[in-house]
């Protein structure tokens, strides 16, 4: 079903992100992960879209399987990278036919290069993809938001204008990049509301499980780890159990604080693993499990 109906005041959605595995072993392991997470009754799950190569068709396959075989609503990511509008149209039609009626419309990043170049006959920015997707079938369409600003946008104000353009083009909701400082998110949400962006804003949460891994992630996505968190984690680096415990505790407190501030939804970046997400969500009162 379309995800619109899920967003209700004082009832945050809880969703999980997966990426399409590259091999059979990965598929088996992902199915186990989904089965382990299923008792948490996710509002929906999302499936990422690769920068290129064979995993792209796997997004359609995985999204269709989760939707139709496991009966969990899916938000399928789709990017503009390397596609003409006609190709995007064909993918959207395949997703629609596979009963996947919810799209996270993204520009994407060019593989192996930091310079974005539009594909001839394709789209320059995500707002064009949002508009195109809204005009094709009756999709629910979400877009990406960046509480700390998009890494390529030097000033947060034009970034907000670009976000507004995505909403004005028809986005029904925003899903944010991961962040660790709730003040960044709450400031971003206030700025959105002041700018007339009134759709639900779902917060991206990643429980930290490994210090060097999370440092790599934040460098790639332009987020920051607050010093108070880093100062806590770095001395524990050699003790993986202690890092895990501290990461879960931080994420659970972060989610509780966001819920206190009336969050629309929590979206967990699972990295195709279940344990950390289960250990965080079990501590929240959004789901009875
Ligand atoms: C929740 C989430 C899920 C993601 N999933 C995936 C995925 O599955 N696959 C993947 O490859 N990537 C994914 N990404 C990464 C995303 O594709 C990149 O961060 C990308 O660089 C930005 O995508 P966007 O949709 O926000 O682009 P846009 O909204 O187009 O913005 C990109 C940049 O262009 C600027 N901009 C936008 N419109 C204009 C305009 N009209 N004029 C000038 N500048 C403009 C923005 O300010 C920003 O700096 C995801 C990101 C998030 C937050």
mmCIF file of C-alpha atoms and ligand atoms in Angstrom:
data_model
loop_
_atom_site.group_PDB
_atom_site.id
_atom_site.type_symbol
_atom_site.label_atom_id
_atom_site.label_comp_id
_atom_site.label_asym_id
_atom_site.label_seq_id
_atom_site.Cartn_x
_atom_site.Cartn_y
_atom_site.Cartn_z
ATOM 1 C CA UNK A 1 0.000 0.000 0.000
ATOM 2 C CA UNK A 2 0.986 3.648 -0.243
ATOM 3 C CA UNK A 3 2.777 4.872 2.851
ATOM 4 C CA UNK A 4 0.709 8.075 3.299
ATOM 5 C CA UNK A 5 -1.670 6.381 5.697
ATOM 6 C CA UNK A 6 1.139 5.444 8.090
ATOM 7 C CA UNK A 7 2.053 8.954 9.173
ATOM 8 C CA UNK A 8 -0.050 9.865 12.205
ATOM 9 C CA UNK A 9 0.490 12.413 14.972
ATOM 10 C CA UNK A 10 2.253 10.990 18.056
ATOM 11 C CA UNK A 11 2.785 7.615 16.360
ATOM 12 C CA UNK A 12 6.224 7.611 14.767
ATOM 13 C CA UNK A 13 6.811 5.156 11.965
ATOM 14 C CA UNK A 14 9.668 2.688 12.440
ATOM 15 C CA UNK A 15 11.390 1.557 9.260
ATOM 16 C CA UNK A 16 14.503 -0.363 8.249
ATOM 17 C CA UNK A 17 16.833 0.100 5.299
ATOM 18 C CA UNK A 18 18.404 -2.796 3.377
ATOM 19 C CA UNK A 19 20.664 -2.983 0.354
ATOM 20 C CA UNK A 20 20.436 -5.689 -2.348
ATOM 21 C CA UNK A 21 23.066 -8.377 -1.640
ATOM 22 C CA UNK A 22 25.714 -9.182 -4.241
ATOM 23 C CA UNK A 23 25.673 -13.005 -3.905
ATOM 24 C CA UNK A 24 23.570 -15.982 -2.776
ATOM 25 C CA UNK A 25 25.144 -16.012 0.669
ATOM 26 C CA UNK A 26 24.158 -12.363 1.114
ATOM 27 C CA UNK A 27 20.562 -13.084 0.076
ATOM 28 C CA UNK A 28 20.270 -15.940 2.596
ATOM 29 C CA UNK A 29 21.691 -13.761 5.328
ATOM 30 C CA UNK A 30 19.417 -10.818 4.416
ATOM 31 C CA UNK A 31 16.319 -13.028 4.545
ATOM 32 C CA UNK A 32 17.376 -14.142 8.032
ATOM 33 C CA UNK A 33 17.849 -10.503 9.024
ATOM 34 C CA UNK A 34 14.395 -9.568 7.752
ATOM 35 C CA UNK A 35 12.801 -12.499 9.588
ATOM 36 C CA UNK A 36 14.582 -11.462 12.803
ATOM 37 C CA UNK A 37 13.396 -7.865 12.396
ATOM 38 C CA UNK A 38 9.844 -8.749 11.393
ATOM 39 C CA UNK A 39 8.595 -9.187 15.023
ATOM 40 C CA UNK A 40 9.336 -5.462 15.515
ATOM 41 C CA UNK A 41 6.414 -4.839 13.103
ATOM 42 C CA UNK A 42 8.177 -2.289 10.888
ATOM 43 C CA UNK A 43 5.890 0.314 9.325
ATOM 44 C CA UNK A 44 7.786 -0.323 6.086
ATOM 45 C CA UNK A 45 11.274 -1.199 4.893
ATOM 46 C CA UNK A 46 13.358 0.504 2.230
ATOM 47 C CA UNK A 47 15.663 -0.976 -0.412
ATOM 48 C CA UNK A 48 18.593 1.065 -1.723
ATOM 49 C CA UNK A 49 19.498 1.590 -5.386
ATOM 50 C CA UNK A 50 23.141 1.050 -6.377
ATOM 51 C CA UNK A 51 25.331 3.582 -8.143
ATOM 52 C CA UNK A 52 25.626 1.226 -11.102
ATOM 53 C CA UNK A 53 26.106 -2.409 -12.103
ATOM 54 C CA UNK A 54 24.111 -5.535 -11.471
ATOM 55 C CA UNK A 55 22.658 -4.637 -8.061
ATOM 56 C CA UNK A 56 20.308 -2.145 -9.721
ATOM 57 C CA UNK A 57 17.991 -4.821 -11.099
ATOM 58 C CA UNK A 58 18.290 -6.533 -7.716
ATOM 59 C CA UNK A 59 16.582 -3.515 -6.126
ATOM 60 C CA UNK A 60 13.463 -4.230 -8.139
ATOM 61 C CA UNK A 61 13.729 -7.967 -7.379
ATOM 62 C CA UNK A 62 14.302 -7.501 -3.640
ATOM 63 C CA UNK A 63 11.635 -4.804 -3.285
ATOM 64 C CA UNK A 64 9.091 -7.023 -5.093
ATOM 65 C CA UNK A 65 9.957 -10.074 -2.983
ATOM 66 C CA UNK A 66 9.659 -8.223 0.326
ATOM 67 C CA UNK A 67 6.389 -6.638 -0.769
ATOM 68 C CA UNK A 68 4.739 -9.731 -2.238
ATOM 69 C CA UNK A 69 6.307 -12.733 -0.496
ATOM 70 C CA UNK A 70 6.912 -11.287 2.959
ATOM 71 C CA UNK A 71 3.968 -8.875 2.942
ATOM 72 C CA UNK A 72 5.933 -5.887 4.265
ATOM 73 C CA UNK A 73 5.404 -2.515 2.579
ATOM 74 C CA UNK A 74 8.453 -1.326 0.669
ATOM 75 C CA UNK A 75 9.893 2.072 -0.153
ATOM 76 C CA UNK A 76 12.148 1.501 -3.185
ATOM 77 C CA UNK A 77 15.039 3.940 -3.659
ATOM 78 C CA UNK A 78 15.662 5.165 -7.202
ATOM 79 C CA UNK A 79 18.393 7.489 -8.483
ATOM 80 C CA UNK A 80 18.990 9.559 -11.622
ATOM 81 C CA UNK A 81 22.559 8.225 -12.058
ATOM 82 C CA UNK A 82 23.205 6.962 -15.589
ATOM 83 C CA UNK A 83 19.531 6.874 -16.598
ATOM 84 C CA UNK A 84 17.504 8.680 -19.230
ATOM 85 C CA UNK A 85 13.963 9.684 -18.326
ATOM 86 C CA UNK A 86 12.634 6.850 -20.488
ATOM 87 C CA UNK A 87 14.739 4.288 -18.623
ATOM 88 C CA UNK A 88 13.528 5.661 -15.314
ATOM 89 C CA UNK A 89 9.969 5.429 -16.614
ATOM 90 C CA UNK A 90 10.481 1.759 -17.484
ATOM 91 C CA UNK A 91 11.870 1.030 -13.988
ATOM 92 C CA UNK A 92 8.947 2.820 -12.376
ATOM 93 C CA UNK A 93 6.545 0.749 -14.449
ATOM 94 C CA UNK A 94 8.310 -2.465 -13.371
ATOM 95 C CA UNK A 95 8.083 -1.426 -9.731
ATOM 96 C CA UNK A 96 4.425 -0.510 -10.080
ATOM 97 C CA UNK A 97 3.702 -3.867 -11.730
ATOM 98 C CA UNK A 98 5.584 -5.589 -8.878
ATOM 99 C CA UNK A 99 3.180 -3.949 -6.430
ATOM 100 C CA UNK A 100 5.844 -1.575 -5.114
ATOM 101 C CA UNK A 101 4.034 1.766 -4.952
ATOM 102 C CA UNK A 102 6.425 3.835 -2.809
ATOM 103 C CA UNK A 103 9.553 5.507 -4.181
ATOM 104 C CA UNK A 104 12.416 7.397 -2.501
ATOM 105 C CA UNK A 105 13.423 9.704 -5.379
ATOM 106 C CA UNK A 106 17.129 10.617 -5.265
ATOM 107 C CA UNK A 107 19.674 12.226 -7.493
ATOM 108 C CA UNK A 108 22.385 9.760 -6.459
ATOM 109 C CA UNK A 109 26.139 10.222 -6.668
ATOM 110 C CA UNK A 110 28.287 9.415 -9.707
ATOM 111 C CA UNK A 111 30.330 6.236 -9.154
ATOM 112 C CA UNK A 112 34.017 6.925 -8.542
ATOM 113 C CA UNK A 113 33.807 10.675 -9.119
ATOM 114 C CA UNK A 114 32.882 13.634 -7.001
ATOM 115 C CA UNK A 115 31.575 15.695 -9.926
ATOM 116 C CA UNK A 116 27.912 15.247 -10.710
ATOM 117 C CA UNK A 117 27.071 15.135 -14.394
ATOM 118 C CA UNK A 118 23.562 14.721 -15.663
ATOM 119 C CA UNK A 119 22.976 11.837 -18.065
ATOM 120 C CA UNK A 120 21.837 13.212 -21.454
ATOM 121 C CA UNK A 121 18.067 12.801 -21.564
ATOM 122 C CA UNK A 122 18.010 12.310 -17.795
ATOM 123 C CA UNK A 123 17.529 14.498 -14.743
ATOM 124 C CA UNK A 124 19.812 17.129 -13.211
ATOM 125 C CA UNK A 125 18.344 17.192 -9.703
ATOM 126 C CA UNK A 126 16.082 15.034 -7.578
ATOM 127 C CA UNK A 127 13.150 17.471 -7.809
ATOM 128 C CA UNK A 128 12.839 16.547 -11.501
ATOM 129 C CA UNK A 129 12.702 12.850 -10.597
ATOM 130 C CA UNK A 130 10.096 13.558 -7.917
ATOM 131 C CA UNK A 131 7.920 15.375 -10.439
ATOM 132 C CA UNK A 132 8.366 12.692 -13.089
ATOM 133 C CA UNK A 133 7.536 9.911 -10.613
ATOM 134 C CA UNK A 134 4.412 11.704 -9.399
ATOM 135 C CA UNK A 135 3.282 11.981 -12.992
ATOM 136 C CA UNK A 136 3.651 8.248 -13.559
ATOM 137 C CA UNK A 137 1.117 5.999 -11.849
ATOM 138 C CA UNK A 138 -0.042 6.845 -8.364
ATOM 139 C CA UNK A 139 3.189 6.520 -6.408
ATOM 140 C CA UNK A 140 3.859 7.736 -2.891
ATOM 141 C CA UNK A 141 7.106 9.691 -3.305
ATOM 142 C CA UNK A 142 9.644 10.598 -0.622
ATOM 143 C CA UNK A 143 12.887 12.553 -0.999
ATOM 144 C CA UNK A 144 16.152 12.910 0.923
ATOM 145 C CA UNK A 145 16.886 15.621 3.494
ATOM 146 C CA UNK A 146 20.195 16.572 5.122
ATOM 147 C CA UNK A 147 19.980 17.943 8.691
ATOM 148 C CA UNK A 148 23.618 19.092 8.493
ATOM 149 C CA UNK A 149 23.315 20.264 4.872
ATOM 150 C CA UNK A 150 24.155 18.276 1.741
ATOM 151 C CA UNK A 151 27.966 17.829 1.479
ATOM 152 C CA UNK A 152 28.058 19.545 -1.926
ATOM 153 C CA UNK A 153 26.049 22.564 -0.808
ATOM 154 C CA UNK A 154 28.283 25.104 0.915
ATOM 155 C CA UNK A 155 25.392 27.018 2.432
ATOM 156 C CA UNK A 156 22.450 25.465 4.257
ATOM 157 C CA UNK A 157 19.931 28.049 2.958
ATOM 158 C CA UNK A 158 20.027 27.174 -0.760
ATOM 159 C CA UNK A 159 20.008 23.517 0.325
ATOM 160 C CA UNK A 160 16.718 24.178 2.110
ATOM 161 C CA UNK A 161 15.340 25.919 -0.985
ATOM 162 C CA UNK A 162 16.298 22.867 -3.036
ATOM 163 C CA UNK A 163 14.555 20.647 -0.503
ATOM 164 C CA UNK A 164 11.464 22.835 -0.776
ATOM 165 C CA UNK A 165 11.597 22.421 -4.557
ATOM 166 C CA UNK A 166 11.444 18.628 -4.050
ATOM 167 C CA UNK A 167 8.415 18.973 -1.798
ATOM 168 C CA UNK A 168 6.753 21.489 -4.120
ATOM 169 C CA UNK A 169 7.361 19.005 -6.952
ATOM 170 C CA UNK A 170 5.265 16.460 -5.088
ATOM 171 C CA UNK A 171 7.275 14.714 -2.348
ATOM 172 C CA UNK A 172 4.943 13.352 0.298
ATOM 173 C CA UNK A 173 7.677 12.905 2.934
ATOM 174 C CA UNK A 174 11.376 13.448 3.669
ATOM 175 C CA UNK A 175 13.799 10.789 4.923
ATOM 176 C CA UNK A 176 16.994 12.238 6.362
ATOM 177 C CA UNK A 177 20.625 11.337 6.190
ATOM 178 C CA UNK A 178 21.950 9.751 9.393
ATOM 179 C CA UNK A 179 22.905 12.197 12.131
ATOM 180 C CA UNK A 180 24.075 11.919 15.737
ATOM 181 C CA UNK A 181 23.277 15.325 17.186
ATOM 182 C CA UNK A 182 19.538 15.773 17.663
ATOM 183 C CA UNK A 183 20.013 19.550 17.788
ATOM 184 C CA UNK A 184 20.991 19.422 14.102
ATOM 185 C CA UNK A 185 17.815 17.536 13.287
ATOM 186 C CA UNK A 186 15.522 19.724 15.387
ATOM 187 C CA UNK A 187 17.026 22.898 13.889
ATOM 188 C CA UNK A 188 16.586 21.429 10.412
ATOM 189 C CA UNK A 189 12.962 20.518 11.147
ATOM 190 C CA UNK A 190 12.258 24.041 12.476
ATOM 191 C CA UNK A 191 13.896 25.542 9.362
ATOM 192 C CA UNK A 192 11.754 23.284 7.153
ATOM 193 C CA UNK A 193 8.537 24.299 8.881
ATOM 194 C CA UNK A 194 9.508 27.998 8.663
ATOM 195 C CA UNK A 195 10.187 27.525 4.934
ATOM 196 C CA UNK A 196 6.712 26.039 4.453
ATOM 197 C CA UNK A 197 7.856 22.418 4.197
ATOM 198 C CA UNK A 198 5.081 20.649 6.052
ATOM 199 C CA UNK A 199 5.400 16.989 5.025
ATOM 200 C CA UNK A 200 6.490 14.295 7.524
ATOM 201 C CA UNK A 201 10.253 14.251 8.197
ATOM 202 C CA UNK A 202 11.637 10.820 9.060
ATOM 203 C CA UNK A 203 14.930 10.749 11.008
ATOM 204 C CA UNK A 204 17.804 8.571 9.794
ATOM 205 C CA UNK A 205 19.363 6.591 12.675
ATOM 206 C CA UNK A 206 22.485 4.456 12.601
ATOM 207 C CA UNK A 207 23.463 2.626 15.805
ATOM 208 C CA UNK A 208 27.264 2.758 15.973
ATOM 209 C CA UNK A 209 28.863 -0.686 16.104
ATOM 210 C CA UNK A 210 32.416 0.009 15.014
ATOM 211 C CA UNK A 211 34.414 3.214 15.461
ATOM 212 C CA UNK A 212 36.528 3.164 12.290
ATOM 213 C CA UNK A 213 33.514 2.106 10.189
ATOM 214 C CA UNK A 214 31.371 4.984 11.426
ATOM 215 C CA UNK A 215 34.209 7.469 10.859
ATOM 216 C CA UNK A 216 34.329 6.282 7.233
ATOM 217 C CA UNK A 217 30.549 6.609 6.828
ATOM 218 C CA UNK A 218 30.333 10.123 8.184
ATOM 219 C CA UNK A 219 33.173 11.244 5.922
ATOM 220 C CA UNK A 220 31.265 9.886 2.916
ATOM 221 C CA UNK A 221 27.887 11.360 3.798
ATOM 222 C CA UNK A 222 28.998 14.674 5.316
ATOM 223 C CA UNK A 223 27.603 14.051 8.804
ATOM 224 C CA UNK A 224 29.568 14.641 12.010
ATOM 225 C CA UNK A 225 30.084 12.672 15.196
ATOM 226 C CA UNK A 226 29.731 14.999 18.202
ATOM 227 C CA UNK A 227 32.906 15.260 20.305
ATOM 228 C CA UNK A 228 31.147 14.026 23.429
ATOM 229 C CA UNK A 229 30.274 10.800 21.590
ATOM 230 C CA UNK A 230 33.693 10.424 19.981
ATOM 231 C CA UNK A 231 35.396 10.992 23.353
ATOM 232 C CA UNK A 232 33.314 8.178 24.761
ATOM 233 C CA UNK A 233 33.887 5.757 21.879
ATOM 234 C CA UNK A 234 37.556 6.214 21.017
ATOM 235 C CA UNK A 235 38.971 4.910 24.328
ATOM 236 C CA UNK A 236 36.791 1.791 23.884
ATOM 237 C CA UNK A 237 37.922 1.129 20.314
ATOM 238 C CA UNK A 238 39.872 -2.058 21.151
ATOM 239 C CA UNK A 239 36.885 -3.570 22.969
ATOM 240 C CA UNK A 240 34.200 -4.319 20.369
ATOM 241 C CA UNK A 241 31.598 -5.348 22.981
ATOM 242 C CA UNK A 242 32.025 -2.074 24.849
ATOM 243 C CA UNK A 243 31.742 -0.064 21.595
ATOM 244 C CA UNK A 244 28.585 -1.977 20.689
ATOM 245 C CA UNK A 245 27.030 -1.370 24.106
ATOM 246 C CA UNK A 246 27.869 2.343 24.005
ATOM 247 C CA UNK A 247 26.547 2.644 20.427
ATOM 248 C CA UNK A 248 23.222 1.015 21.352
ATOM 249 C CA UNK A 249 22.847 3.149 24.444
ATOM 250 C CA UNK A 250 23.531 6.322 22.457
ATOM 251 C CA UNK A 251 21.109 5.418 19.652
ATOM 252 C CA UNK A 252 18.339 4.431 22.100
ATOM 253 C CA UNK A 253 18.726 7.726 23.982
ATOM 254 C CA UNK A 254 18.798 9.611 20.681
ATOM 255 C CA UNK A 255 15.539 7.950 19.572
ATOM 256 C CA UNK A 256 13.841 8.520 22.930
ATOM 257 C CA UNK A 257 14.734 12.220 22.763
ATOM 258 C CA UNK A 258 13.449 12.477 19.165
ATOM 259 C CA UNK A 259 10.197 10.786 20.201
ATOM 260 C CA UNK A 260 9.867 13.250 23.071
ATOM 261 C CA UNK A 261 10.129 15.976 20.415
ATOM 262 C CA UNK A 262 7.289 14.479 18.378
ATOM 263 C CA UNK A 263 9.203 12.832 15.563
ATOM 264 C CA UNK A 264 7.266 11.634 12.473
ATOM 265 C CA UNK A 265 9.357 8.507 12.011
ATOM 266 C CA UNK A 266 12.616 6.686 12.768
ATOM 267 C CA UNK A 267 14.449 5.072 9.852
ATOM 268 C CA UNK A 268 17.217 2.641 10.812
ATOM 269 C CA UNK A 269 20.219 2.112 8.560
ATOM 270 C CA UNK A 270 20.600 -1.613 9.312
ATOM 271 C CA UNK A 271 23.556 -2.482 7.020
ATOM 272 C CA UNK A 272 21.588 -5.729 6.461
ATOM 273 C CA UNK A 273 22.152 -6.813 10.064
ATOM 274 C CA UNK A 274 19.448 -7.167 12.682
ATOM 275 C CA UNK A 275 21.029 -7.228 16.131
ATOM 276 C CA UNK A 276 21.780 -3.548 16.731
ATOM 277 C CA UNK A 277 18.422 -2.372 15.379
ATOM 278 C CA UNK A 278 16.579 -4.930 17.535
ATOM 279 C CA UNK A 279 18.568 -3.904 20.612
ATOM 280 C CA UNK A 280 17.639 -0.248 20.063
ATOM 281 C CA UNK A 281 13.982 -0.627 19.037
ATOM 282 C CA UNK A 282 13.282 -3.025 21.929
ATOM 283 C CA UNK A 283 14.118 -0.168 24.291
ATOM 284 C CA UNK A 284 11.564 2.161 22.723
ATOM 285 C CA UNK A 285 7.877 2.238 23.457
ATOM 286 C CA UNK A 286 6.775 2.736 19.836
ATOM 287 C CA UNK A 287 6.301 -0.983 19.261
ATOM 288 C CA UNK A 288 4.889 -3.620 21.572
ATOM 289 C CA UNK A 289 7.051 -6.692 21.097
HETATM 290 C C1 LIG B 1 17.669 8.701 3.053
HETATM 291 C C2 LIG B 1 18.712 8.610 1.966
HETATM 292 C C3 LIG B 1 18.746 7.484 1.141
HETATM 293 C C4 LIG B 1 19.696 7.397 0.125
HETATM 294 N N1 LIG B 1 19.697 6.286 -0.697
HETATM 295 C C5 LIG B 1 20.558 6.207 -1.728
HETATM 296 C C6 LIG B 1 20.517 5.095 -2.640
HETATM 297 O O1 LIG B 1 19.730 4.164 -2.484
HETATM 298 N N2 LIG B 1 21.396 5.084 -3.679
HETATM 299 C C7 LIG B 1 22.301 6.106 -3.888
HETATM 300 O O2 LIG B 1 23.057 6.049 -4.854
HETATM 301 N N3 LIG B 1 22.349 7.171 -3.051
HETATM 302 C C8 LIG B 1 21.507 7.251 -1.981
HETATM 303 N N4 LIG B 1 21.541 8.330 -1.142
HETATM 304 C C9 LIG B 1 22.575 9.369 -1.345
HETATM 305 C C10 LIG B 1 22.089 10.499 -2.268
HETATM 306 O O3 LIG B 1 21.820 9.995 -3.548
HETATM 307 C C11 LIG B 1 23.212 11.536 -2.317
HETATM 308 O O4 LIG B 1 23.359 12.126 -1.052
HETATM 309 C C12 LIG B 1 23.089 12.616 -3.390
HETATM 310 O O5 LIG B 1 24.319 13.358 -3.430
HETATM 311 C C13 LIG B 1 21.992 13.625 -3.150
HETATM 312 O O6 LIG B 1 20.774 13.151 -3.509
HETATM 313 P P1 LIG B 1 19.482 14.097 -3.430
HETATM 314 O O7 LIG B 1 18.364 13.256 -3.855
HETATM 315 O O8 LIG B 1 19.394 14.769 -2.122
HETATM 316 O O9 LIG B 1 19.848 15.161 -4.566
HETATM 317 P P2 LIG B 1 19.347 16.645 -4.867
HETATM 318 O O10 LIG B 1 18.141 16.980 -4.099
HETATM 319 O O11 LIG B 1 19.304 16.772 -6.345
HETATM 320 O O12 LIG B 1 20.543 17.520 -4.274
HETATM 321 C C14 LIG B 1 21.894 17.299 -4.642
HETATM 322 C C15 LIG B 1 22.681 18.600 -4.497
HETATM 323 O O13 LIG B 1 22.240 19.500 -5.513
HETATM 324 C C16 LIG B 1 21.719 20.685 -4.924
HETATM 325 N N5 LIG B 1 20.542 21.089 -5.711
HETATM 326 C C17 LIG B 1 19.324 20.484 -5.733
HETATM 327 N N6 LIG B 1 18.498 21.121 -6.583
HETATM 328 C C18 LIG B 1 19.229 22.128 -7.133
HETATM 329 C C19 LIG B 1 18.941 23.138 -8.085
HETATM 330 N N7 LIG B 1 17.733 23.238 -8.651
HETATM 331 N N8 LIG B 1 19.929 24.015 -8.430
HETATM 332 C C20 LIG B 1 21.180 23.913 -7.865
HETATM 333 N N9 LIG B 1 21.489 22.978 -6.947
HETATM 334 C C21 LIG B 1 20.524 22.092 -6.591
HETATM 335 C C22 LIG B 1 21.376 20.327 -3.483
HETATM 336 O O14 LIG B 1 21.415 21.451 -2.621
HETATM 337 C C23 LIG B 1 22.460 19.299 -3.170
HETATM 338 O O15 LIG B 1 23.663 19.945 -2.824
HETATM 339 C C24 LIG B 1 20.622 8.458 -0.083
HETATM 340 C C25 LIG B 1 20.613 9.575 0.767
HETATM 341 C C26 LIG B 1 19.655 9.664 1.782
HETATM 342 C C27 LIG B 1 19.640 10.850 2.679
#
